[in-house]
Amino acid sequence: MNYIASTIQRYRTLRSNIIYELPVLILMPHSSCNCRCIMCDIWKGNKNLKQLTEKNIEGLLTALKKFNTKLVLLSGGEALLHENLFLFCSLLKRNNIKIHLLTTGLTLQHHAENILKNVDEIIISLDGPEQIHNAIRRIPTAYQKLREGVKHLKAINPKFRITARSVVQKENFRKWRETIDSAKEIGFNQISFLPADVSSYAFNREELWDESRQDEVRILKSDLPELKTIIEELIVNYSHDFANHYIAESPEKIRKIYAYYAAIYSINQFPYKQCNAPWVSTVIEADGTVRHCFFHESMGNIHDESVENIINNSKAINFRKKLNVYDNDTCKKCVCYLNLKPTIAL
Protein backbone atom coordinates (compact mmCIF):
# COMPACT_ATOMS: atom_id res chain seq x y z
CA MET A 1 0.00 0.00 0.00
CA ASN A 2 1.47 3.38 -0.96
CA TYR A 3 1.90 6.34 1.37
CA ILE A 4 -1.20 8.27 0.24
CA ALA A 5 -3.49 5.25 0.47
CA SER A 6 -2.06 4.38 3.87
CA THR A 7 -2.62 7.91 5.16
CA ILE A 8 -6.23 7.85 3.97
CA GLN A 9 -6.86 4.56 5.76
CA ARG A 10 -5.44 5.92 8.99
CA TYR A 11 -7.63 9.01 8.77
CA ARG A 12 -10.64 6.75 8.17
CA THR A 13 -9.78 4.82 11.32
CA LEU A 14 -9.57 7.95 13.46
CA ARG A 15 -12.85 9.32 12.15
CA SER A 16 -14.91 6.13 12.13
CA ASN A 17 -13.43 4.21 15.10
CA ILE A 18 -13.21 1.18 12.80
CA ILE A 19 -9.66 -0.10 12.32
CA TYR A 20 -8.78 0.11 8.62
CA GLU A 21 -5.06 0.31 9.23
CA LEU A 22 -3.05 -0.72 12.30
CA PRO A 23 0.50 0.67 12.04
CA VAL A 24 1.81 -0.82 15.31
CA LEU A 25 1.36 -4.15 17.07
CA ILE A 26 2.79 -4.71 20.56
CA LEU A 27 3.43 -8.40 20.99
CA MET A 28 4.29 -10.16 24.25
CA PRO A 29 5.58 -13.57 23.16
CA HIS A 30 6.64 -14.77 26.63
CA SER A 31 5.15 -14.02 30.04
CA SER A 32 8.23 -14.63 32.22
CA CYS A 33 11.02 -12.20 33.03
CA ASN A 34 14.65 -12.54 34.10
CA CYS A 35 14.55 -9.50 36.41
CA ARG A 36 12.68 -8.89 39.66
CA CYS A 37 12.10 -5.16 39.34
CA ILE A 38 10.76 -3.09 42.21
CA MET A 39 8.16 -1.38 40.01
CA CYS A 40 6.86 -4.50 38.22
CA ASP A 41 5.12 -7.74 39.21
CA ILE A 42 5.62 -9.65 35.95
CA TRP A 43 8.34 -11.82 37.51
CA LYS A 44 5.90 -12.99 40.19
CA GLY A 45 4.09 -15.01 37.51
CA ASN A 46 7.20 -16.83 36.25
CA LYS A 47 5.93 -20.18 37.52
CA ASN A 48 2.77 -19.79 35.42
CA LEU A 49 4.49 -19.52 32.06
CA LYS A 50 2.39 -18.47 29.10
CA GLN A 51 3.73 -17.99 25.60
CA LEU A 52 2.65 -17.59 22.01
CA THR A 53 3.32 -20.33 19.48
CA GLU A 54 4.46 -20.37 15.88
CA LYS A 55 0.87 -21.20 14.93
CA ASN A 56 -0.32 -18.06 16.78
CA ILE A 57 2.14 -15.88 14.86
CA GLU A 58 1.22 -17.45 11.54
CA GLY A 59 -2.42 -16.80 12.37
CA LEU A 60 -1.68 -13.13 13.00
CA LEU A 61 0.01 -12.61 9.64
CA THR A 62 -3.29 -12.40 7.75
CA ALA A 63 -4.43 -9.58 10.02
CA LEU A 64 -1.08 -7.78 9.84
CA LYS A 65 -1.22 -7.83 6.04
CA LYS A 66 -4.85 -6.74 6.01
CA PHE A 67 -4.17 -3.81 8.33
CA ASN A 68 -0.85 -2.90 6.74
CA THR A 69 1.07 -3.20 10.00
CA LYS A 70 4.53 -1.67 9.72
CA LEU A 71 6.05 -2.24 13.15
CA VAL A 72 5.91 -5.00 15.74
CA LEU A 73 7.25 -4.15 19.18
CA LEU A 74 8.29 -7.27 21.08
CA SER A 75 7.68 -6.71 24.77
CA GLY A 76 7.04 -8.89 27.77
CA GLY A 77 8.04 -10.38 30.12
CA GLU A 78 11.39 -10.86 28.51
CA ALA A 79 10.87 -11.77 24.87
CA LEU A 80 14.40 -13.20 24.55
CA LEU A 81 13.43 -16.03 26.92
CA HIS A 82 11.18 -17.49 24.20
CA GLU A 83 13.07 -20.30 22.46
CA ASN A 84 11.34 -19.62 19.12
CA LEU A 85 11.52 -15.84 19.20
CA PHE A 86 13.74 -15.51 16.14
CA LEU A 87 11.53 -17.86 14.16
CA PHE A 88 8.70 -15.42 14.94
CA CYS A 89 10.94 -12.57 13.81
CA SER A 90 11.76 -14.25 10.53
CA LEU A 91 8.05 -14.77 9.79
CA LEU A 92 7.39 -11.09 10.41
CA LYS A 93 10.44 -9.88 8.48
CA ARG A 94 9.36 -11.88 5.42
CA ASN A 95 6.28 -9.69 5.40
CA ASN A 96 8.32 -6.46 5.46
CA ILE A 97 7.46 -5.68 9.07
CA LYS A 98 10.00 -3.83 11.21
CA ILE A 99 10.82 -5.35 14.59
CA HIS A 100 11.75 -3.43 17.72
CA LEU A 101 12.73 -5.41 20.81
CA LEU A 102 12.11 -4.15 24.34
CA THR A 103 14.44 -6.05 26.67
CA THR A 104 16.18 -6.14 30.04
CA GLY A 105 19.45 -6.59 28.16
CA LEU A 106 20.70 -9.50 30.26
CA THR A 107 21.19 -11.93 27.36
CA LEU A 108 22.17 -9.64 24.49
CA GLN A 109 25.61 -11.13 24.06
CA HIS A 110 24.25 -14.68 23.88
CA HIS A 111 21.71 -13.71 21.20
CA ALA A 112 23.84 -11.15 19.35
CA GLU A 113 23.95 -12.89 15.97
CA ASN A 114 20.21 -13.48 15.81
CA ILE A 115 19.40 -10.00 17.09
CA LEU A 116 21.49 -8.31 14.41
CA LYS A 117 19.94 -10.52 11.76
CA ASN A 118 16.30 -10.28 12.80
CA VAL A 119 15.73 -7.08 14.80
CA ASP A 120 15.75 -3.49 13.55
CA GLU A 121 16.18 -1.72 16.88
CA ILE A 122 16.53 -2.52 20.58
CA ILE A 123 15.09 -0.58 23.52
CA ILE A 124 16.73 -1.53 26.82
CA SER A 125 15.55 -0.67 30.31
CA LEU A 126 18.20 1.35 32.15
CA ASP A 127 17.40 2.33 35.74
CA GLY A 128 20.55 4.23 36.62
CA PRO A 129 24.28 3.82 37.15
CA GLU A 130 25.47 0.33 38.10
CA GLN A 131 24.60 0.17 41.80
CA ILE A 132 21.17 1.76 41.37
CA HIS A 133 20.31 -0.29 38.27
CA ASN A 134 21.19 -3.56 39.98
CA ALA A 135 19.24 -2.63 43.12
CA ILE A 136 16.08 -1.76 41.16
CA ARG A 137 16.39 -4.85 38.96
CA ARG A 138 17.33 -6.96 42.01
CA ILE A 139 19.90 -8.76 39.86
CA PRO A 140 23.51 -8.26 41.06
CA THR A 141 25.06 -8.49 37.58
CA ALA A 142 22.28 -6.81 35.56
CA TYR A 143 24.23 -3.65 34.68
CA GLN A 144 27.40 -5.53 33.79
CA LYS A 145 25.56 -7.92 31.46
CA LEU A 146 23.61 -5.07 29.84
CA ARG A 147 26.78 -3.04 29.30
CA GLU A 148 28.74 -5.96 27.88
CA GLY A 149 25.86 -6.89 25.58
CA VAL A 150 25.47 -3.41 24.13
CA LYS A 151 29.21 -3.01 23.59
CA HIS A 152 29.34 -6.45 21.94
CA LEU A 153 26.56 -5.58 19.50
CA LYS A 154 28.12 -2.20 18.73
CA ALA A 155 31.51 -3.82 18.12
CA ILE A 156 29.95 -6.03 15.45
CA ASN A 157 27.72 -3.34 13.94
CA PRO A 158 28.37 0.23 15.16
CA LYS A 159 25.34 1.51 13.20
CA PHE A 160 22.85 -0.79 14.91
CA ARG A 161 20.43 1.40 16.88
CA ILE A 162 20.13 0.72 20.60
CA THR A 163 18.24 3.09 22.87
CA ALA A 164 17.64 3.20 26.61
CA ARG A 165 14.38 3.76 28.46
CA SER A 166 14.46 4.80 32.10
CA VAL A 167 11.60 4.85 34.61
CA VAL A 168 12.13 7.79 36.97
CA GLN A 169 11.14 6.72 40.46
CA LYS A 170 11.94 6.95 44.16
CA GLU A 171 15.17 4.96 44.00
CA ASN A 172 16.83 6.68 41.05
CA PHE A 173 15.60 10.26 40.57
CA ARG A 174 18.57 11.67 42.49
CA LYS A 175 20.91 9.87 40.08
CA TRP A 176 19.31 11.25 36.92
CA ARG A 177 22.51 12.90 35.67
CA GLU A 178 24.52 9.75 36.35
CA THR A 179 21.92 7.72 34.41
CA ILE A 180 22.47 9.88 31.32
CA ASP A 181 26.24 9.66 31.72
CA SER A 182 26.00 5.87 32.07
CA ALA A 183 23.91 5.63 28.91
CA LYS A 184 26.58 7.54 26.99
CA GLU A 185 29.41 5.39 28.35
CA ILE A 186 27.59 2.17 27.52
CA GLY A 187 27.03 3.35 23.95
CA PHE A 188 23.29 3.97 23.66
CA ASN A 189 22.11 6.09 20.74
CA GLN A 190 19.45 7.80 22.81
CA ILE A 191 17.73 7.71 26.19
CA SER A 192 14.11 8.42 27.11
CA PHE A 193 12.43 8.92 30.48
CA LEU A 194 8.97 8.30 31.92
CA PRO A 195 7.45 8.20 35.41
CA ALA A 196 6.51 4.96 37.14
CA ASP A 197 3.02 3.55 36.78
CA VAL A 198 1.67 2.90 40.27
CA SER A 199 -2.08 3.05 39.72
CA SER A 200 -3.05 0.42 37.13
CA TYR A 201 -3.45 -3.33 36.79
CA ALA A 202 -0.67 -3.45 34.19
CA PHE A 203 2.57 -5.37 34.68
CA ASN A 204 0.82 -8.48 36.04
CA ARG A 205 -0.73 -6.83 39.08
CA GLU A 206 -3.52 -9.03 40.35
CA GLU A 207 -4.88 -6.14 42.40
CA LEU A 208 -4.24 -2.43 42.64
CA TRP A 209 -1.34 -1.41 44.86
CA ASP A 210 -2.20 0.06 48.24
CA GLU A 211 -0.59 3.27 49.47
CA SER A 212 2.34 1.56 51.16
CA ARG A 213 3.21 -0.43 48.03
CA GLN A 214 2.94 2.70 45.88
CA ASP A 215 5.28 4.48 48.28
CA GLU A 216 7.98 1.91 47.51
CA VAL A 217 8.09 3.20 43.93
CA ARG A 218 6.56 6.66 43.55
CA ILE A 219 8.50 9.76 44.48
CA LEU A 220 7.25 10.92 47.86
CA LYS A 221 5.44 14.20 48.32
CA SER A 222 8.20 15.49 50.59
CA ASP A 223 10.75 14.90 47.81
CA LEU A 224 8.88 16.80 45.09
CA PRO A 225 10.74 20.12 45.57
CA GLU A 226 14.02 18.25 45.15
CA LEU A 227 12.69 16.52 42.03
CA LYS A 228 11.72 19.87 40.54
CA THR A 229 15.18 21.30 41.23
CA ILE A 230 16.88 18.26 39.70
CA ILE A 231 14.80 18.58 36.53
CA GLU A 232 15.54 22.29 36.11
CA GLU A 233 19.26 21.69 36.64
CA LEU A 234 19.12 18.84 34.15
CA ILE A 235 17.54 21.05 31.51
CA VAL A 236 20.35 23.60 31.93
CA ASN A 237 23.31 21.25 32.31
CA TYR A 238 22.25 18.86 29.54
CA SER A 239 20.93 21.44 27.11
CA HIS A 240 23.10 20.01 24.33
CA ASP A 241 21.59 16.55 24.82
CA PHE A 242 18.09 18.00 24.58
CA ALA A 243 19.02 19.99 21.49
CA ASN A 244 20.47 17.01 19.61
CA HIS A 245 17.75 14.67 20.94
CA TYR A 246 20.11 12.34 22.76
CA ILE A 247 17.50 12.83 25.46
CA ALA A 248 14.39 11.86 23.51
CA GLU A 249 11.95 14.13 25.34
CA SER A 250 11.80 17.90 25.17
CA PRO A 251 12.37 19.90 28.37
CA GLU A 252 8.61 20.46 28.48
CA LYS A 253 7.96 16.71 28.54
CA ILE A 254 10.60 16.15 31.20
CA ARG A 255 8.86 18.74 33.37
CA LYS A 256 5.69 16.67 33.00
CA ILE A 257 7.36 13.93 35.06
CA TYR A 258 7.31 16.31 38.01
CA ALA A 259 3.72 17.24 37.17
CA TYR A 260 2.71 13.58 37.09
CA TYR A 261 4.06 12.88 40.57
CA ALA A 262 2.63 16.14 41.89
CA ALA A 263 -0.77 15.14 40.50
CA ILE A 264 -0.68 11.92 42.52
CA TYR A 265 -0.78 14.12 45.62
CA SER A 266 -3.44 16.47 44.12
CA ILE A 267 -1.00 19.39 43.89
CA ASN A 268 -1.95 19.88 40.25
CA GLN A 269 -3.84 18.13 37.48
CA PHE A 270 -2.27 15.20 35.66
CA PRO A 271 -0.33 16.49 32.63
CA TYR A 272 -2.25 17.07 29.44
CA LYS A 273 -1.46 14.46 26.85
CA GLN A 274 -2.45 13.52 23.34
CA CYS A 275 -2.78 9.80 22.72
CA ASN A 276 -4.33 7.77 19.92
CA ALA A 277 -2.93 4.36 20.89
CA PRO A 278 -6.29 2.50 20.69
CA TRP A 279 -6.68 3.73 17.09
CA VAL A 280 -3.14 3.00 15.84
CA SER A 281 -1.93 0.04 17.90
CA THR A 282 -3.01 -3.12 19.66
CA VAL A 283 -1.45 -5.23 22.40
CA ILE A 284 -1.44 -9.04 22.26
CA GLU A 285 -0.27 -10.71 25.46
CA ALA A 286 1.42 -14.08 25.93
CA ASP A 287 -1.88 -15.78 26.84
CA GLY A 288 -3.56 -14.40 23.71
CA THR A 289 -5.37 -11.52 25.41
CA VAL A 290 -5.93 -8.56 23.08
CA ARG A 291 -6.01 -5.06 24.57
CA HIS A 292 -6.50 -1.53 23.25
CA CYS A 293 -3.24 -0.64 25.03
CA PHE A 294 -1.25 -1.83 28.05
CA PHE A 295 -3.57 -0.17 30.53
CA HIS A 296 -7.10 -0.72 29.20
CA GLU A 297 -9.42 -3.70 29.43
CA SER A 298 -9.30 -6.83 27.28
CA MET A 299 -11.16 -6.88 23.96
CA GLY A 300 -10.94 -10.65 23.55
CA ASN A 301 -8.50 -13.49 23.03
CA ILE A 302 -6.90 -14.81 19.83
CA HIS A 303 -7.51 -18.37 21.05
CA ASP A 304 -11.26 -17.72 20.80
CA GLU A 305 -11.55 -15.38 17.83
CA SER A 306 -9.41 -13.87 15.09
CA VAL A 307 -7.68 -10.62 15.91
CA GLU A 308 -9.42 -9.01 12.89
CA ASN A 309 -12.79 -9.67 14.49
CA ILE A 310 -11.66 -8.73 17.99
CA ILE A 311 -10.37 -5.25 17.18
CA ASN A 312 -13.42 -4.40 15.08
CA ASN A 313 -16.20 -6.06 17.05
CA SER A 314 -18.97 -3.88 18.42
CA LYS A 315 -17.43 -3.78 21.90
CA ALA A 316 -14.09 -2.49 20.58
CA ILE A 317 -15.66 0.06 18.23
CA ASN A 318 -17.93 1.39 20.97
CA PHE A 319 -14.97 1.64 23.34
CA ARG A 320 -13.02 3.80 20.90
CA LYS A 321 -16.11 5.84 20.07
CA LYS A 322 -16.75 6.71 23.71
CA LEU A 323 -13.13 7.05 24.83
CA ASN A 324 -12.06 10.58 25.67
CA VAL A 325 -8.38 10.41 26.60
CA TYR A 326 -8.54 13.83 28.24
CA ASP A 327 -10.94 12.82 31.00
CA ASN A 328 -10.76 9.01 31.13
CA ASP A 329 -9.34 8.11 34.54
CA THR A 330 -6.98 5.46 33.15
CA CYS A 331 -5.73 7.72 30.37
CA LYS A 332 -5.21 10.70 32.66
CA LYS A 333 -2.86 8.66 34.85
CA CYS A 334 -1.10 6.92 31.96
CA VAL A 335 2.71 7.12 31.91
CA CYS A 336 3.32 5.69 28.44
CA TYR A 337 1.24 7.16 25.65
CA LEU A 338 1.40 7.15 21.87
CA ASN A 339 0.32 9.87 19.47
CA LEU A 340 0.97 8.66 15.94
CA LYS A 341 -0.31 11.08 13.32
CA PRO A 342 -1.70 9.62 10.07
CA THR A 343 0.95 11.43 8.03
CA ILE A 344 3.87 9.86 9.93
CA ALA A 345 5.36 6.91 8.08
CA LEU A 346 6.95 4.11 10.07
mmCIF file of N, CA, C and O in Angstrom, residues 26-31 50-52 73-77 79 283-287 294:
data_model
loop_
_atom_site.group_PDB
_atom_site.id
_atom_site.type_symbol
_atom_site.label_atom_id
_atom_site.label_comp_id
_atom_site.label_asym_id
_atom_site.label_seq_id
_atom_site.Cartn_x
_atom_site.Cartn_y
_atom_site.Cartn_z
ATOM 1 N N ILE A 26 1.920 -4.373 19.431
ATOM 2 C CA ILE A 26 2.787 -4.705 20.560
ATOM 3 C C ILE A 26 2.524 -6.156 20.906
ATOM 4 O O ILE A 26 1.389 -6.536 21.219
ATOM 5 N N LEU A 27 3.562 -6.956 20.822
ATOM 6 C CA LEU A 27 3.432 -8.404 20.986
ATOM 7 C C LEU A 27 4.242 -8.848 22.198
ATOM 8 O O LEU A 27 5.421 -8.506 22.329
ATOM 9 N N MET A 28 3.609 -9.602 23.077
ATOM 10 C CA MET A 28 4.289 -10.162 24.245
ATOM 11 C C MET A 28 4.404 -11.666 24.052
ATOM 12 O O MET A 28 3.502 -12.409 24.426
ATOM 13 N N PRO A 29 5.501 -12.152 23.483
ATOM 14 C CA PRO A 29 5.583 -13.571 23.161
ATOM 15 C C PRO A 29 5.710 -14.484 24.376
ATOM 16 O O PRO A 29 5.334 -15.648 24.327
ATOM 17 N N HIS A 30 6.244 -13.946 25.481
ATOM 18 C CA HIS A 30 6.642 -14.769 26.626
ATOM 19 C C HIS A 30 6.283 -14.029 27.907
ATOM 20 O O HIS A 30 6.582 -12.848 28.041
ATOM 21 N N SER A 31 5.651 -14.707 28.854
ATOM 22 C CA SER A 31 5.152 -14.016 30.040
ATOM 23 C C SER A 31 6.184 -13.859 31.144
ATOM 24 O O SER A 31 6.022 -13.019 32.029
ATOM 25 N N LYS A 50 3.280 -18.515 30.259
ATOM 26 C CA LYS A 50 2.392 -18.471 29.101
ATOM 27 C C LYS A 50 3.214 -17.935 27.941
ATOM 28 O O LYS A 50 4.032 -17.031 28.122
ATOM 29 N N GLN A 51 2.994 -18.488 26.746
ATOM 30 C CA GLN A 51 3.732 -17.990 25.600
ATOM 31 C C GLN A 51 2.980 -18.262 24.303
ATOM 32 O O GLN A 51 2.175 -19.185 24.227
ATOM 33 N N LEU A 52 3.250 -17.421 23.326
ATOM 34 C CA LEU A 52 2.650 -17.585 22.013
ATOM 35 C C LEU A 52 3.413 -18.634 21.222
ATOM 36 O O LEU A 52 4.609 -18.869 21.445
ATOM 37 N N LEU A 73 6.406 -4.353 18.012
ATOM 38 C CA LEU A 73 7.248 -4.154 19.182
ATOM 39 C C LEU A 73 7.143 -5.391 20.057
ATOM 40 O O LEU A 73 6.059 -5.724 20.541
ATOM 41 N N LEU A 74 8.258 -6.071 20.244
ATOM 42 C CA LEU A 74 8.295 -7.269 21.080
ATOM 43 C C LEU A 74 8.555 -6.846 22.519
ATOM 44 O O LEU A 74 9.599 -6.295 22.845
ATOM 45 N N SER A 75 7.579 -7.117 23.380
ATOM 46 C CA SER A 75 7.677 -6.708 24.770
ATOM 47 C C SER A 75 7.504 -7.930 25.655
ATOM 48 O O SER A 75 7.645 -9.059 25.213
ATOM 49 N N GLY A 76 7.170 -7.724 26.911
ATOM 50 C CA GLY A 76 7.038 -8.887 27.773
ATOM 51 C C GLY A 76 6.568 -8.521 29.160
ATOM 52 O O GLY A 76 5.979 -7.457 29.347
ATOM 53 N N GLY A 77 6.990 -9.371 30.050
ATOM 54 C CA GLY A 77 8.036 -10.377 30.122
ATOM 55 C C GLY A 77 9.303 -10.000 29.357
ATOM 56 O O GLY A 77 9.497 -8.897 28.917
ATOM 57 N N ALA A 79 11.100 -11.053 26.124
ATOM 58 C CA ALA A 79 10.866 -11.774 24.872
ATOM 59 C C ALA A 79 12.010 -12.719 24.527
ATOM 60 O O ALA A 79 11.793 -13.784 23.935
ATOM 61 N N VAL A 283 -2.330 -4.387 21.591
ATOM 62 C CA VAL A 283 -1.446 -5.228 22.396
ATOM 63 C C VAL A 283 -1.979 -6.654 22.404
ATOM 64 O O VAL A 283 -3.164 -6.880 22.647
ATOM 65 N N ILE A 284 -1.089 -7.619 22.132
ATOM 66 C CA ILE A 284 -1.444 -9.035 22.265
ATOM 67 C C ILE A 284 -0.497 -9.661 23.283
ATOM 68 O O ILE A 284 0.721 -9.669 23.097
ATOM 69 N N GLU A 285 -1.070 -10.171 24.366
ATOM 70 C CA GLU A 285 -0.270 -10.711 25.458
ATOM 71 C C GLU A 285 0.048 -12.185 25.242
ATOM 72 O O GLU A 285 -0.487 -12.837 24.343
ATOM 73 N N ALA A 286 0.918 -12.716 26.095
ATOM 74 C CA ALA A 286 1.421 -14.080 25.934
ATOM 75 C C ALA A 286 0.325 -15.136 26.038
ATOM 76 O O ALA A 286 0.456 -16.231 25.482
ATOM 77 N N ASP A 287 -0.764 -14.817 26.729
ATOM 78 C CA ASP A 287 -1.876 -15.775 26.836
ATOM 79 C C ASP A 287 -2.918 -15.572 25.750
ATOM 80 O O ASP A 287 -3.965 -16.215 25.766
ATOM 81 N N PHE A 294 -1.694 -1.122 26.850
ATOM 82 C CA PHE A 294 -1.247 -1.828 28.049
ATOM 83 C C PHE A 294 -2.227 -1.682 29.212
ATOM 84 O O PHE A 294 -2.355 -2.580 30.035
#
